[in-house]
Coordinates of N, CA and C in Angstrom, one line a residue:
M8 N -70.1 362.6 29.2 CA -69.8 361.5 28.3 C -68.8 361.9 27.2
D9 N -67.8 361.0 27.0 CA -66.7 361.4 26.1 C -67.4 361.2 24.7
T10 N -66.5 361.9 23.8 CA -66.9 362.0 22.3 C -67.2 360.7 21.7
I11 N -66.1 359.7 22.2 CA -66.1 358.4 21.5 C -67.4 357.7 22.2
G12 N -67.9 358.0 23.4 CA -69.1 357.4 23.8 C -70.3 357.8 23.1
V13 N -70.4 359.1 22.7 CA -71.4 359.7 21.9 C -71.4 359.0 20.5
I14 N -70.3 358.8 20.0 CA -70.1 358.3 18.6 C -70.5 356.7 18.7
F15 N -70.2 356.0 19.7 CA -70.5 354.6 20.0 C -72.0 354.5 20.1
L16 N -72.6 355.3 20.8 CA -74.2 355.3 20.9 C -74.9 355.6 19.7
A17 N -74.3 356.6 18.9 CA -74.9 357.0 17.6 C -74.8 355.8 16.6
T18 N -73.6 355.2 16.6 CA -73.4 354.1 15.7 C -74.3 352.9 16.0
I19 N -74.6 352.6 17.3 CA -75.6 351.6 17.6 C -77.0 352.1 17.2
L20 N -77.4 353.3 17.4 CA -78.7 353.6 17.0 C -79.0 353.9 15.5
I21 N -78.0 354.4 14.8 CA -78.1 354.5 13.3 C -78.1 353.0 12.7
G22 N -77.3 352.2 13.2 CA -77.3 350.7 12.8 C -78.4 350.2 12.9
I23 N -79.1 350.2 14.2 CA -80.4 349.5 14.4 C -81.5 350.2 13.4
I24 N -81.6 351.5 13.3 CA -82.6 352.1 12.5 C -82.4 351.8 11.0
A25 N -81.1 351.8 10.5 CA -80.9 351.3 9.1 C -81.3 349.9 8.8
T26 N -81.0 349.1 9.7 CA -81.4 347.6 9.6 C -82.8 347.4 9.6
I27 N -83.5 348.2 10.3 CA -85.0 348.1 10.5 C -85.7 348.6 9.2
L28 N -85.1 349.7 8.8 CA -85.7 350.2 7.4 C -85.3 349.4 6.3
A29 N -84.1 348.7 6.2 CA -83.8 347.8 5.1 C -84.8 346.6 5.2
Y30 N -85.1 346.0 6.3 CA -86.0 344.9 6.3 C -87.5 345.5 6.0
Y31 N -87.8 346.7 6.3 CA -89.1 347.2 6.1 C -89.2 347.5 4.5
A32 N -88.3 347.9 4.0 CA -88.2 348.2 2.5 C -88.1 346.9 1.8
N33 N -87.6 345.8 2.2 CA -87.6 344.5 1.6 C -89.1 344.1 1.4
K34 N -90.1 344.5 2.3 CA -91.3 344.1 2.2 C -91.9 344.5 0.9
Y35 N -91.7 345.7 0.4 CA -92.3 346.3 -0.7 C -91.5 346.3 -2.0
A36 N -90.7 345.4 -2.0 CA -89.7 345.2 -3.3 C -90.4 344.6 -4.4
L37 N -90.0 344.9 -5.5 CA -90.6 344.2 -6.8 C -90.2 342.7 -6.6
D38 N -90.9 341.9 -7.3 CA -90.7 340.5 -7.3 C -89.3 340.2 -7.9
E39 N -89.0 340.8 -9.1 CA -87.7 340.5 -9.6 C -86.4 340.7 -8.9
L40 N -86.6 341.8 -8.0 CA -85.6 342.3 -7.1 C -85.6 341.6 -5.6
K41 N -86.4 340.9 -5.3 CA -86.6 340.3 -3.9 C -85.3 339.6 -3.5
K42 N -84.7 338.8 -4.3 CA -83.6 337.9 -3.8 C -82.4 339.0 -3.7
S43 N -82.3 339.7 -4.6 CA -81.1 340.7 -4.4 C -81.2 341.6 -3.2
L44 N -82.4 342.2 -3.0 CA -82.7 343.0 -2.0 C -82.5 342.4 -0.6
K45 N -82.8 341.1 -0.6 CA -82.8 340.3 0.7 C -81.3 340.2 1.0
L46 N -80.4 339.9 0.0 CA -79.0 339.8 0.2 C -78.4 341.1 0.6
R47 N -79.0 342.2 0.0 CA -78.4 343.7 0.3 C -78.9 343.9 1.8
T48 N -80.1 343.5 2.2 CA -80.5 343.7 3.5 C -79.6 343.0 4.6
Y49 N -79.3 341.8 4.3 CA -78.3 341.0 5.1 C -76.9 341.7 5.2
A50 N -76.5 342.2 4.0 CA -75.1 342.9 4.0 C -75.2 344.2 4.8
L51 N -76.2 344.8 4.7 CA -76.3 346.1 5.6 C -76.4 345.7 7.0
A52 N -77.1 344.8 7.4 CA -77.2 344.4 8.9 C -75.8 343.9 9.3
I53 N -75.1 343.2 8.6 CA -73.7 342.7 8.9 C -72.7 343.8 9.0
I54 N -72.9 344.9 8.0 CA -71.9 345.9 8.0 C -72.2 346.9 9.2
C55 N -73.5 347.0 9.7 CA -73.8 347.8 10.9 C -73.3 347.2 12.1
F56 N -73.3 345.7 12.1 CA -72.8 345.1 13.2 C -71.2 345.3 13.2
G57 N -70.6 345.3 12.0 CA -69.2 345.5 12.0 C -68.7 346.8 12.4
F58 N -69.5 347.8 12.1 CA -69.2 349.2 12.5 C -69.4 349.3 14.0
I59 N -70.4 348.7 14.6 CA -70.6 348.7 16.1 C -69.5 348.2 16.7
I60 N -69.0 346.9 16.3 CA -67.8 346.3 16.8 C -66.5 347.1 16.7
H61 N -66.4 347.7 15.6 CA -65.3 348.7 15.3 C -65.3 349.7 16.3
T62 N -66.4 350.4 16.5 CA -66.5 351.5 17.3 C -66.4 351.1 18.8
A63 N -66.8 349.9 19.1 CA -66.7 349.4 20.5 C -65.3 349.1 20.7
G64 N -64.4 348.8 19.8 CA -63.0 348.7 19.9 C -62.3 350.0 20.5
D65 N -62.8 351.1 19.8 CA -62.3 352.4 20.1 C -62.8 352.8 21.5
Y66 N -64.0 352.5 21.8 CA -64.7 352.8 23.1 C -64.0 352.2 24.3
Y67 N -63.9 350.8 24.1 CA -63.4 350.0 25.2 C -61.9 350.0 25.4
G68 N -61.2 350.3 24.4 CA -59.8 350.6 24.3 C -59.5 352.0 25.1
H69 N -60.3 352.8 24.8 CA -60.1 354.2 25.5 C -60.6 354.0 26.9
L70 N -61.6 353.4 27.1 CA -62.2 353.2 28.6 C -61.2 352.6 29.5
Y71 N -60.7 351.4 29.0 CA -59.9 350.5 29.9 C -58.3 350.7 29.8
G72 N -58.0 351.6 28.6 CA -56.6 351.9 28.4 C -55.9 350.6 27.8
S73 N -56.5 349.7 27.2 CA -55.9 348.5 26.7 C -55.9 348.7 25.1
E74 N -54.7 348.8 24.6 CA -54.5 348.9 23.2 C -54.6 347.5 22.6
N75 N -54.4 346.5 23.3 CA -54.5 345.1 22.7 C -56.0 344.8 22.5
L76 N -57.0 345.2 23.4 CA -58.3 345.0 23.2 C -58.9 345.7 22.0
E77 N -58.3 347.0 21.9 CA -58.9 347.8 20.8 C -58.4 347.3 19.5
L78 N -57.1 346.8 19.2 CA -56.6 346.1 18.1 C -57.4 344.9 17.7
T79 N -57.8 344.0 18.8 CA -58.4 342.8 18.5 C -59.9 343.1 18.1
L80 N -60.6 344.0 18.6 CA -62.0 344.2 18.2 C -62.0 344.8 16.8
E81 N -61.0 345.7 16.6 CA -61.1 346.4 15.3 C -60.7 345.4 14.1
S82 N -59.6 344.5 14.4 CA -59.3 343.5 13.4 C -60.5 342.5 13.1
I83 N -61.4 342.1 14.3 CA -62.4 341.3 14.0 C -63.6 342.1 13.1
A84 N -63.7 343.4 13.4 CA -64.6 344.2 12.7 C -64.2 344.3 11.3
H85 N -63.0 344.5 11.0 CA -62.6 344.6 9.5 C -63.0 343.2 8.8
V86 N -62.7 342.1 9.6 CA -63.2 340.8 8.8 C -64.7 340.8 8.6
I87 N -65.5 341.2 9.5 CA -66.9 341.3 9.3 C -67.3 342.3 8.3
I88 N -66.8 343.4 8.2 CA -67.1 344.4 7.1 C -66.8 343.8 5.9
F89 N -65.6 343.0 5.6 CA -65.1 342.6 4.4 C -66.2 341.5 4.0
I90 N -66.7 340.7 4.9 CA -67.7 339.7 4.5 C -69.0 340.3 4.1
S91 N -69.4 341.4 4.6 CA -70.5 342.3 4.2 C -70.4 342.7 2.8
I92 N -69.2 343.3 2.6 CA -68.9 343.8 1.1 C -68.9 342.5 0.1
I93 N -68.5 341.5 0.5 CA -68.7 340.4 -0.5 C -70.1 339.9 -0.6
I94 N -71.0 340.0 0.4 CA -72.3 339.8 0.3 C -73.0 340.8 -0.6
C95 N -72.6 342.0 -0.5 CA -73.1 343.2 -1.3 C -72.7 343.0 -2.8
L96 N -71.6 342.4 -3.0 CA -71.1 342.2 -4.4 C -72.0 341.1 -5.0
L97 N -72.3 340.0 -4.2 CA -73.1 338.9 -4.8 C -74.6 339.5 -5.0
S98 N -74.9 340.4 -4.3 CA -76.4 341.1 -4.5 C -76.3 341.8 -5.9
T99 N -75.2 342.5 -6.1 CA -75.0 343.3 -7.3 C -74.9 342.4 -8.6
K100 N -74.4 341.2 -8.3 CA -74.2 340.2 -9.4 C -75.7 339.8 -9.7
K101 N -76.6 339.5 -8.8 CA -77.9 339.0 -9.0 C -78.7 340.1 -9.9
I102 N -78.4 341.4 -9.5 CA -79.0 342.5 -10.2 C -78.6 342.6 -11.6
M103 N -77.3 342.4 -11.9 CA -76.8 342.4 -13.2 C -77.3 341.1 -14.0
E104 N -77.6 340.1 -13.4 CA -78.2 338.9 -14.1 C -79.5 339.1 -14.4
I105 N -80.3 339.8 -13.6 CA -81.7 340.1 -13.9 C -81.7 341.2 -14.9
S106 N -80.8 342.2 -15.0 CA -81.0 343.2 -16.0 C -80.5 342.7 -17.4
R107 N -79.8 341.6 -17.5 CA -79.3 341.2 -18.8 C -80.7 340.8 -19.7
E108 N -81.5 340.4 -19.1 CA -82.7 339.9 -19.9 C -83.4 341.2 -20.6
Y109 N -83.2 342.4 -19.9 CA -83.8 343.6 -20.4 C -82.7 344.3 -21.4
K110 N -81.6 343.5 -21.7 CA -80.5 344.2 -22.4 C -80.0 345.5 -21.9
F111 N -79.7 345.6 -20.7 CA -79.0 346.7 -20.2 C -77.5 346.4 -19.9

């Protein structure tokens, strides 16, 4: 198996494990932080999906020798990762609103 195949498989496994742990940690969150952590969990799931698509572009582009397929998948992945960053920023904004009542 090529190095990119190992990286692709590791990306899938680590993404699945990170998403499962984020959903599991959301179950034990403080009541004040539940909305924020829920958004952050969604952002983590989306960013893991984006990294899987990005690595799939490298893997399938190398496998089939098509640079067009690689660039298309990586471009789609960049948009997905950008969306997850925006969701993460919204989560941070919610945390900031919660912390203002405690004068932080």
